[in-house]
Coordinates of C-alpha atoms in Angstrom, one line a residue:
M24 CA -19.7 12.6 -29.1
H25 CA -17.4 15.8 -29.3
T26 CA -14.1 15.7 -31.8
N27 CA -10.6 16.7 -31.0
T28 CA -7.2 15.4 -30.5
L29 CA -8.3 13.8 -26.9
D30 CA -11.0 11.6 -28.0
R31 CA -10.8 8.0 -27.4
P32 CA -13.8 6.4 -29.9
E33 CA -12.3 3.2 -29.5
L34 CA -12.3 0.5 -26.7
F35 CA -8.7 -1.5 -26.2
I36 CA -9.8 -5.1 -26.4
G37 CA -7.2 -8.3 -27.0
G38 CA -4.2 -6.2 -27.7
A39 CA -6.3 -4.2 -30.3
W40 CA -8.0 -0.6 -30.7
T41 CA -11.5 -1.9 -31.4
A42 CA -15.1 0.2 -32.2
P43 CA -17.6 0.3 -29.9
E44 CA -20.8 -1.9 -30.5
L45 CA -22.8 1.4 -29.4
A46 CA -22.2 4.4 -31.4
D47 CA -22.9 7.2 -28.6
G48 CA -19.9 7.7 -26.6
F49 CA -19.5 9.6 -23.3
D50 CA -18.4 13.3 -23.1
V51 CA -15.9 13.8 -20.8
I52 CA -16.4 17.3 -19.0
E53 CA -13.1 19.6 -17.6
A54 CA -13.9 20.3 -14.1
A55 CA -12.8 23.5 -14.1
T56 CA -14.2 24.9 -17.2
E57 CA -17.2 22.9 -17.7
K58 CA -16.5 22.4 -21.3
V59 CA -16.1 18.9 -23.2
L60 CA -12.6 17.7 -23.0
G61 CA -13.1 14.8 -25.1
G62 CA -15.3 11.7 -25.9
A63 CA -14.8 8.0 -24.9
A64 CA -16.3 5.3 -26.4
M65 CA -18.6 2.7 -23.8
A66 CA -18.8 -0.7 -23.8
S67 CA -22.1 -2.5 -24.1
T68 CA -22.8 -5.9 -22.8
A69 CA -21.4 -7.3 -26.3
D70 CA -18.2 -5.5 -25.6
I71 CA -17.6 -6.9 -22.1
D72 CA -18.0 -10.0 -23.7
A73 CA -15.2 -9.5 -26.1
A74 CA -12.9 -8.6 -23.4
V75 CA -13.7 -11.1 -21.3
A76 CA -12.9 -13.7 -23.6
A77 CA -10.0 -12.1 -24.9
A78 CA -8.8 -12.0 -21.2
G79 CA -9.1 -15.9 -20.8
R80 CA -7.8 -16.4 -24.4
A81 CA -4.4 -14.4 -23.3
L82 CA -4.9 -16.4 -19.5
G83 CA -3.1 -19.9 -20.6
S84 CA 0.1 -18.4 -22.2
W85 CA 0.6 -15.4 -19.5
R86 CA 0.4 -17.6 -16.4
A87 CA 2.6 -20.0 -18.2
L88 CA 5.7 -17.5 -18.3
S89 CA 8.0 -17.4 -15.5
P90 CA 7.8 -15.2 -12.9
A91 CA 10.6 -13.4 -13.9
R92 CA 9.9 -13.3 -17.9
R93 CA 6.5 -11.9 -16.5
A94 CA 8.5 -9.0 -14.3
D95 CA 10.4 -8.2 -17.7
H96 CA 7.5 -7.1 -19.3
L97 CA 6.1 -5.2 -16.1
D98 CA 9.2 -3.6 -16.3
R99 CA 8.8 -2.7 -19.6
F100 CA 5.0 -1.5 -19.0
A101 CA 5.9 0.4 -16.0
A102 CA 8.7 2.4 -17.9
A103 CA 6.0 3.4 -20.7
L104 CA 3.7 4.5 -17.6
N105 CA 6.5 6.6 -16.7
A106 CA 7.5 8.3 -19.6
R107 CA 3.7 9.4 -19.7
A108 CA 3.7 10.5 -16.0
K109 CA 3.8 14.5 -16.3
Q110 CA 0.6 14.5 -19.2
T111 CA -1.2 11.7 -17.9
A112 CA -1.6 13.8 -14.4
A113 CA -2.5 16.8 -15.9
L114 CA -5.2 15.0 -17.9
A115 CA -6.3 13.4 -14.8
S116 CA -6.7 16.8 -12.6
R117 CA -8.5 18.0 -15.8
E118 CA -10.8 15.4 -15.5
N119 CA -11.7 15.1 -12.0
G120 CA -10.2 18.4 -10.4
M121 CA -7.6 17.1 -8.6
P122 CA -4.6 19.6 -7.5
I123 CA -1.6 19.1 -10.1
T124 CA 0.8 19.2 -7.1
L125 CA -0.8 15.8 -5.8
S126 CA -1.7 14.1 -9.5
I127 CA 1.6 14.3 -10.3
G128 CA 2.6 11.7 -8.1
V129 CA -0.5 10.0 -7.5
N130 CA -1.9 10.0 -11.2
G131 CA 1.5 10.4 -12.4
Y132 CA 4.4 8.5 -11.1
A133 CA 2.6 5.9 -8.7
P134 CA 1.4 3.8 -11.0
G135 CA 5.0 2.8 -12.8
L136 CA 6.1 2.6 -9.3
M137 CA 3.3 0.2 -8.2
V138 CA 3.9 -2.0 -11.3
K139 CA 7.8 -2.3 -10.8
Y140 CA 6.8 -3.0 -7.3
Y141 CA 5.1 -6.2 -7.8
A142 CA 7.4 -7.2 -10.6
D143 CA 10.5 -6.8 -7.9
L144 CA 8.2 -8.9 -5.5
V145 CA 7.1 -11.9 -8.1
R146 CA 10.6 -11.9 -9.1
R147 CA 11.9 -13.0 -5.8
A148 CA 8.8 -14.8 -4.2
E149 CA 8.7 -18.6 -5.1
E150 CA 5.5 -20.2 -6.4
S151 CA 5.5 -23.2 -4.3
D152 CA 7.0 -24.7 -1.6
I153 CA 6.9 -28.3 -0.1
R154 CA 5.6 -28.7 3.2
P155 CA 6.5 -31.9 5.5
S156 CA 3.1 -33.6 6.7
A157 CA 2.0 -34.1 9.8
F158 CA 1.3 -37.6 9.4
G159 CA 4.2 -38.3 7.1
G160 CA 4.6 -37.6 3.4
R161 CA 5.1 -34.2 2.1
T162 CA 2.7 -31.7 0.7
V163 CA 3.2 -29.2 -2.3
V164 CA 1.3 -26.1 -1.9
R165 CA 1.3 -24.4 -5.2
R166 CA 0.4 -21.0 -5.9
E167 CA -1.6 -20.4 -9.0
P168 CA -3.2 -17.4 -10.7
V169 CA -6.9 -16.8 -9.6
G170 CA -7.6 -15.8 -13.4
V171 CA -9.5 -13.3 -15.2
V172 CA -10.0 -10.4 -13.3
A173 CA -12.5 -7.4 -13.3
A174 CA -11.0 -4.4 -12.3
I175 CA -13.7 -1.8 -11.8
T176 CA -12.3 1.8 -10.8
P177 CA -13.9 4.8 -9.6
W178 CA -12.8 8.6 -10.6
N179 CA -11.2 10.2 -7.5
Y180 CA -7.6 8.9 -8.1
P181 CA -8.0 6.8 -11.2
Q182 CA -4.6 6.1 -12.3
S183 CA -3.2 4.8 -8.9
L184 CA -6.5 3.1 -7.8
A185 CA -6.6 0.9 -11.5
A186 CA -2.7 0.3 -10.5
M187 CA -3.2 -0.8 -7.2
K188 CA -5.1 -3.8 -9.3
I189 CA -3.6 -4.2 -12.6
A190 CA -0.1 -4.4 -11.0
P191 CA -0.6 -7.1 -8.6
A192 CA -2.8 -8.7 -10.6
L193 CA -0.7 -8.9 -13.8
A194 CA 2.6 -10.1 -11.8
A195 CA 0.3 -13.0 -10.4
G196 CA -0.2 -14.1 -13.9
C197 CA -3.7 -13.1 -14.0
T198 CA -5.2 -11.3 -17.1
V199 CA -7.3 -8.2 -16.6
V200 CA -10.4 -6.3 -18.1
L201 CA -10.4 -2.5 -16.6
K202 CA -13.8 -0.7 -16.5
P203 CA -13.3 2.9 -15.1
S204 CA -15.4 5.3 -14.3
P205 CA -17.0 7.5 -17.4
E206 CA -15.7 10.9 -15.5
T207 CA -12.2 9.9 -15.8
S208 CA -12.4 7.7 -19.0
L209 CA -10.0 9.5 -21.1
D210 CA -6.5 8.9 -18.7
A211 CA -7.9 5.5 -18.5
Y212 CA -6.3 4.6 -22.0
V213 CA -2.9 5.8 -20.8
F214 CA -3.0 2.0 -19.4
A215 CA -3.4 0.5 -22.8
D216 CA -1.2 3.1 -24.9
A217 CA 1.6 1.7 -22.4
A218 CA 0.8 -1.8 -22.9
I219 CA 1.4 -1.3 -26.6
E220 CA 4.3 0.2 -26.0
A221 CA 5.8 -1.9 -23.9
G222 CA 4.7 -5.2 -26.1
L223 CA 2.1 -6.8 -23.4
P224 CA 1.0 -9.9 -25.1
A225 CA -2.8 -9.1 -26.5
G226 CA -5.4 -9.8 -24.0
V227 CA -3.7 -9.4 -20.7
L228 CA -5.0 -6.0 -20.6
N229 CA -8.1 -4.6 -21.9
V230 CA -9.6 -1.5 -20.9
V231 CA -13.4 -0.9 -21.5
P232 CA -15.1 2.2 -20.3
G233 CA -18.6 1.9 -19.5
S234 CA -21.7 2.7 -17.5
R235 CA -22.9 1.1 -14.1
E236 CA -24.8 -1.2 -16.3
A237 CA -21.6 -2.3 -17.9
G238 CA -19.9 -2.8 -14.7
A239 CA -22.5 -4.8 -13.1
Y240 CA -22.5 -7.0 -16.1
L241 CA -19.0 -7.7 -15.7
V242 CA -18.9 -8.3 -12.1
R243 CA -21.2 -11.2 -13.0
H244 CA -20.0 -12.1 -16.2
P245 CA -19.1 -16.3 -15.9
G246 CA -16.1 -15.7 -17.6
V247 CA -14.5 -13.8 -14.6
H248 CA -12.8 -15.4 -11.9
K249 CA -11.7 -12.8 -9.3
V250 CA -13.7 -8.7 -9.0
A251 CA -11.4 -6.3 -7.4
F252 CA -13.4 -3.0 -7.0
T253 CA -13.0 0.5 -5.4
G254 CA -16.1 3.0 -4.8
S255 CA -18.5 3.6 -2.4
T256 CA -20.2 1.4 0.2
P257 CA -23.8 0.8 -1.6
A258 CA -22.5 0.0 -4.6
G259 CA -19.7 -2.2 -2.7
R260 CA -22.9 -4.0 -0.8
A261 CA -24.2 -4.6 -4.3
I262 CA -21.2 -6.2 -5.9
G263 CA -20.6 -8.5 -2.5
E264 CA -24.3 -9.7 -2.9
V265 CA -23.3 -10.9 -6.5
C266 CA -20.2 -12.4 -5.9
G267 CA -21.7 -13.7 -2.6
R268 CA -24.1 -15.7 -4.4
L269 CA -21.6 -16.8 -7.2
L270 CA -18.8 -17.7 -4.6
R271 CA -16.5 -15.7 -6.7
P272 CA -13.6 -13.7 -4.9
V273 CA -14.0 -10.3 -4.2
T274 CA -11.9 -7.0 -3.0
L275 CA -13.8 -4.5 -1.8
E276 CA -12.4 -0.8 -0.8
L277 CA -15.1 1.5 0.0
G278 CA -16.2 4.7 1.8
G279 CA -14.5 6.1 5.1
K280 CA -15.2 9.1 8.0
S281 CA -11.9 8.8 9.3
A282 CA -11.0 10.5 12.5
S283 CA -8.0 13.1 13.6
L284 CA -7.8 12.2 16.8
V285 CA -6.0 15.3 18.6
T286 CA -4.4 14.7 21.9
V287 CA -3.5 17.4 24.9
D288 CA 0.0 17.1 24.2
A289 CA 0.0 17.4 19.9
D290 CA 2.3 19.6 18.2
L291 CA -0.9 21.8 17.0
E292 CA 1.9 23.4 13.8
L293 CA 2.5 20.0 13.1
F294 CA -1.2 19.2 12.8
A295 CA -2.1 22.2 11.4
A296 CA 0.7 21.9 8.6
N297 CA -0.6 18.4 7.7
L298 CA -4.4 19.8 7.7
L299 CA -4.7 19.6 4.0
E300 CA -3.1 16.5 3.2
V301 CA -4.3 14.3 5.6
S302 CA -8.1 15.9 5.8
L303 CA -8.8 18.0 2.7
V304 CA -6.4 16.0 0.2
N305 CA -7.9 16.2 -3.4
N306 CA -10.3 18.7 -2.7
G307 CA -12.0 16.2 0.1
Q308 CA -12.7 13.7 -2.5
T309 CA -11.1 10.9 -0.8
C310 CA -12.2 7.6 1.1
H311 CA -9.8 8.0 4.0
A312 CA -9.5 11.5 4.2
G313 CA -9.6 12.5 8.4
T314 CA -12.9 14.7 8.2
R315 CA -13.7 14.0 11.6
I316 CA -11.7 16.4 14.0
L317 CA -12.0 15.3 17.5
A318 CA -10.2 18.1 20.0
P319 CA -9.8 17.6 23.6
R320 CA -12.1 20.1 26.1
A321 CA -8.8 21.8 27.1
L322 CA -7.7 22.9 23.6
Y323 CA -11.1 22.7 22.0
S324 CA -11.4 26.5 21.5
Q325 CA -7.7 26.6 20.2
V326 CA -8.3 23.8 17.7
V327 CA -11.0 25.2 16.1
E328 CA -9.6 28.8 15.6
L329 CA -6.1 26.8 14.1
V330 CA -8.3 24.8 11.9
T331 CA -10.6 27.5 10.6
E332 CA -7.3 29.5 10.1
T333 CA -5.4 27.1 8.1
V334 CA -8.6 26.3 5.9
R335 CA -9.6 29.8 5.5
A336 CA -6.2 30.6 4.0
L337 CA -6.1 27.3 1.6
V338 CA -5.7 28.7 -2.0
I339 CA -8.7 27.6 -4.5
G340 CA -8.4 27.7 -7.8
D341 CA -7.1 26.1 -11.4
P342 CA -5.9 22.6 -10.8
L343 CA -3.5 22.8 -13.2
D344 CA -1.9 25.9 -11.0
R345 CA 0.6 24.8 -8.9
A346 CA -0.5 27.2 -6.6
T347 CA -3.8 26.0 -6.3
Q348 CA -4.5 23.6 -3.0
I349 CA -8.2 23.3 -3.7
G350 CA -9.6 22.7 -7.3
P351 CA -13.2 22.1 -8.7
L352 CA -15.3 18.8 -7.7
V353 CA -15.5 16.0 -10.4
S354 CA -19.1 17.2 -11.6
A355 CA -21.8 19.4 -11.1
A356 CA -23.8 16.7 -9.5
Q357 CA -21.1 16.1 -6.6
R358 CA -20.7 19.8 -6.3
D359 CA -24.6 19.9 -5.3
R360 CA -24.5 17.1 -3.3
V361 CA -21.5 18.1 -1.4
L362 CA -23.7 21.7 -0.7
G363 CA -26.4 19.9 0.3
Y364 CA -24.6 18.2 3.0
I365 CA -23.7 22.0 4.1
E366 CA -26.8 23.3 4.4
A367 CA -28.3 19.9 6.0
G368 CA -25.4 20.8 8.9
R369 CA -26.3 24.1 9.0
A370 CA -30.0 23.5 9.3
A371 CA -28.9 20.9 12.3
G372 CA -27.7 24.0 14.4
Y373 CA -24.2 23.7 13.9
R374 CA -22.0 26.5 13.3
V375 CA -19.8 27.2 10.0
T376 CA -16.3 28.7 10.8
T377 CA -15.6 29.2 7.8
G378 CA -16.8 28.6 3.8
G379 CA -20.1 27.2 3.6
G380 CA -21.0 27.7 0.1
A381 CA -19.5 28.4 -3.6
P382 CA -16.6 30.6 -3.7
A383 CA -17.6 33.9 -5.4
D384 CA -14.6 34.5 -7.4
Q385 CA -15.5 30.9 -9.7
T386 CA -17.6 31.6 -12.3
L387 CA -17.1 28.5 -13.9
G388 CA -16.0 24.9 -12.7
W389 CA -17.4 22.9 -10.0
Y390 CA -16.1 24.4 -6.9
V391 CA -17.0 24.1 -3.1
E392 CA -15.4 26.6 -0.2
P393 CA -13.9 24.2 2.2
T394 CA -15.9 24.5 5.0
V395 CA -15.6 24.0 8.6
F396 CA -18.0 23.1 11.1
A397 CA -17.7 23.8 15.2
G398 CA -19.6 21.9 17.7
V399 CA -20.8 19.0 15.9
D400 CA -21.8 15.9 17.8
N401 CA -20.6 12.6 16.6
S402 CA -24.5 11.9 15.8
A403 CA -25.0 14.3 13.1
R404 CA -25.5 13.2 10.0
I405 CA -22.5 15.8 8.6
A406 CA -20.2 13.3 11.0
R407 CA -21.7 10.2 10.3
E408 CA -22.1 9.8 6.6
E409 CA -19.3 10.1 3.8
I410 CA -19.7 13.5 2.3
F411 CA -16.9 13.4 0.1
G412 CA -15.5 16.7 -0.3
P413 CA -13.8 19.5 1.4
V414 CA -16.4 20.0 4.7
L415 CA -14.6 19.2 8.2
T416 CA -16.4 18.8 11.3
I417 CA -15.1 19.7 14.9
T418 CA -16.0 17.5 18.1
E419 CA -15.1 18.0 21.5
Y420 CA -14.4 15.0 23.9
G421 CA -13.2 15.0 27.4
D422 CA -10.5 11.8 28.2
E423 CA -9.6 9.6 25.7
D424 CA -11.5 6.6 26.3
E425 CA -14.0 9.0 25.1
A426 CA -12.3 10.0 22.0
V427 CA -11.7 6.8 20.9
A428 CA -15.1 5.6 21.6
I429 CA -16.1 8.8 19.4
A430 CA -13.3 7.7 16.6
N431 CA -15.2 4.2 16.7
D432 CA -18.9 5.2 16.6
S433 CA -18.9 5.0 12.8
E434 CA -19.7 2.6 10.4
Y435 CA -16.8 3.2 8.3
G436 CA -13.3 1.6 9.7
L437 CA -10.4 3.2 6.6
G438 CA -8.2 5.4 8.0
G439 CA -7.5 7.7 11.0
T440 CA -5.0 9.8 12.6
V441 CA -3.5 10.3 16.2
W442 CA -1.7 13.9 16.6
T443 CA 0.4 13.6 20.0
T444 CA 4.3 14.3 20.8
D445 CA 4.6 11.2 22.6
E446 CA 5.0 8.6 19.7
E447 CA 4.3 5.6 22.3
R448 CA 1.1 6.8 23.6
G449 CA 0.0 7.4 19.7
L450 CA 0.5 3.8 19.0
A451 CA -1.6 2.7 22.3
L452 CA -4.3 5.0 20.6
A453 CA -3.8 3.7 17.2
D454 CA -4.1 0.0 18.4
R455 CA -7.5 1.1 20.3
I456 CA -8.8 2.4 16.8
H457 CA -11.2 -0.1 14.9
S458 CA -9.8 0.9 11.5
G459 CA -7.1 -0.4 8.5
T460 CA -4.7 2.1 8.7
V461 CA -3.9 4.4 11.4
G462 CA -1.5 7.4 10.7
V463 CA 0.5 8.8 14.3
N464 CA 1.4 12.3 13.2
H465 CA 0.5 11.8 9.3
Y466 CA -1.0 10.0 6.6
A467 CA 0.2 8.6 3.5
L468 CA 0.0 5.2 2.1
D469 CA 2.7 3.0 2.0
L470 CA 3.1 1.1 -1.2
A471 CA 5.0 -2.0 0.8
A472 CA 2.3 -2.1 3.2
P473 CA -1.3 -3.3 3.3
F474 CA -4.4 -0.7 2.7
G475 CA -7.8 -1.4 3.4
G476 CA -11.3 -1.2 6.0
V477 CA -12.9 -2.9 8.2
K478 CA -16.9 -2.8 9.2
A479 CA -18.4 -0.8 6.0
S480 CA -14.9 0.1 4.7
G481 CA -14.7 -3.2 2.8
L482 CA -13.0 -6.2 2.4
G483 CA -9.5 -7.5 1.7
R484 CA -6.4 -5.4 1.3
E485 CA -4.7 -4.1 -1.6
L486 CA -0.7 -2.9 -1.5
G487 CA 2.4 -4.7 -0.2
P488 CA 2.9 -8.2 -0.2
E489 CA -0.7 -8.5 1.1
G490 CA -1.8 -6.9 -1.9
I491 CA -0.9 -9.9 -4.4
A492 CA -2.5 -12.8 -2.2
P493 CA -6.1 -12.1 -3.2
Y494 CA -5.0 -13.0 -7.1
Y495 CA -3.3 -16.2 -6.5
S496 CA -5.4 -19.5 -5.4
A497 CA -3.5 -22.1 -3.6
K498 CA -3.3 -25.8 -4.5
S499 CA -1.9 -28.8 -2.1
I500 CA -0.5 -31.5 -3.9
Y501 CA -0.2 -34.5 -1.2
F502 CA 2.8 -37.1 -1.4
R503 CA 3.0 -40.6 0.4
T504 CA 6.1 -41.3 2.8
R505 CA 8.4 -43.2 0.2

């Protein structure tokens, strides 16, 4: 493992830095330079055992704290995360290629905001309520923490997706074992640094980067009581099968292939102004990105021209440069995967209106030109499979019934947008789209509202009050009439 100031050669278990069982760690490669950024420890199954045991030991005292006491701890944790926000954002951008203007929010300040949100939520919430029984007497209904949580997170939004699990779990009184993706192992240690500074009790949060095999071992570990996973649909299916067999609660936030439905009365300038944020955010490495653009026949040529011009003008470059709009992809394998989809689209006869390869002026880094395909049938592979890169397809439709049918003709159902100057029409169309979330004339996650998918996009919800519910188990205590 390479040695430099960013190296993280230990695991965070039981509130202490712990030497891993495995001597060999994982080199994290900087997406823009293809050079080693730093090395991270990789957890073995024995290390996973130790982390789960530490979380189990901490569970009793952590859950016994009053919600107000836990919230006080979380306030300090949030402050410690916020104090590191700018450095964390830059580190994550170096790891996965995210433009810094996006990373400062989603990797920098969002984690602290989420922790503070759930701290405030549990301060106000009642842990139990008394209900009159339909047959006389009364029932006390208590909400108890579900237990030790395995949080397994991906590389595309490493900080915010981890916080979407850590924050509600800790607020509910659970303890957590975080297993981040190897590609973004280094920034995951920020949670450990902040936990130490905030004085979180030992074992409440444990950070153990590891391989897929380590993650699979954690999922089936007998000391784990709930799994929270964000990642690909195939991996989610495998985790769901294990949790189903074990009767273990699981939250799965998986893939997407969202549609951006442009109506005949859409404000096309507004649509174009939001195209980067909605359809190409984080270099297209976003599960809810609206990569299928559906355009009405009357405006089709105009939409193709507008999308092409907008995408062609995007600035490709160093993710740490604030002028950059499209950075590199996370790895050589991801770049090659995306380029393979582009070649498949060409081979199927679809027209590339801009992009279509690796940018000639970027000699280092895993860059792919933002690419637009026109005249794409919704049955095409590039319109059906999650590419997870800066590739858009434009499909023509006749009337709104056909547009809704195309939008819903997908195995996924995570995001989507409707573009119209009539908000009532937008709401009516959003109601007809079978998806966990839909934006009208924009798309942005709301910290106070549930996020998640239907169909192959997953199970359960994160964020909002609904995001803490999976970390509780309801207990009913029955009393006779006096």
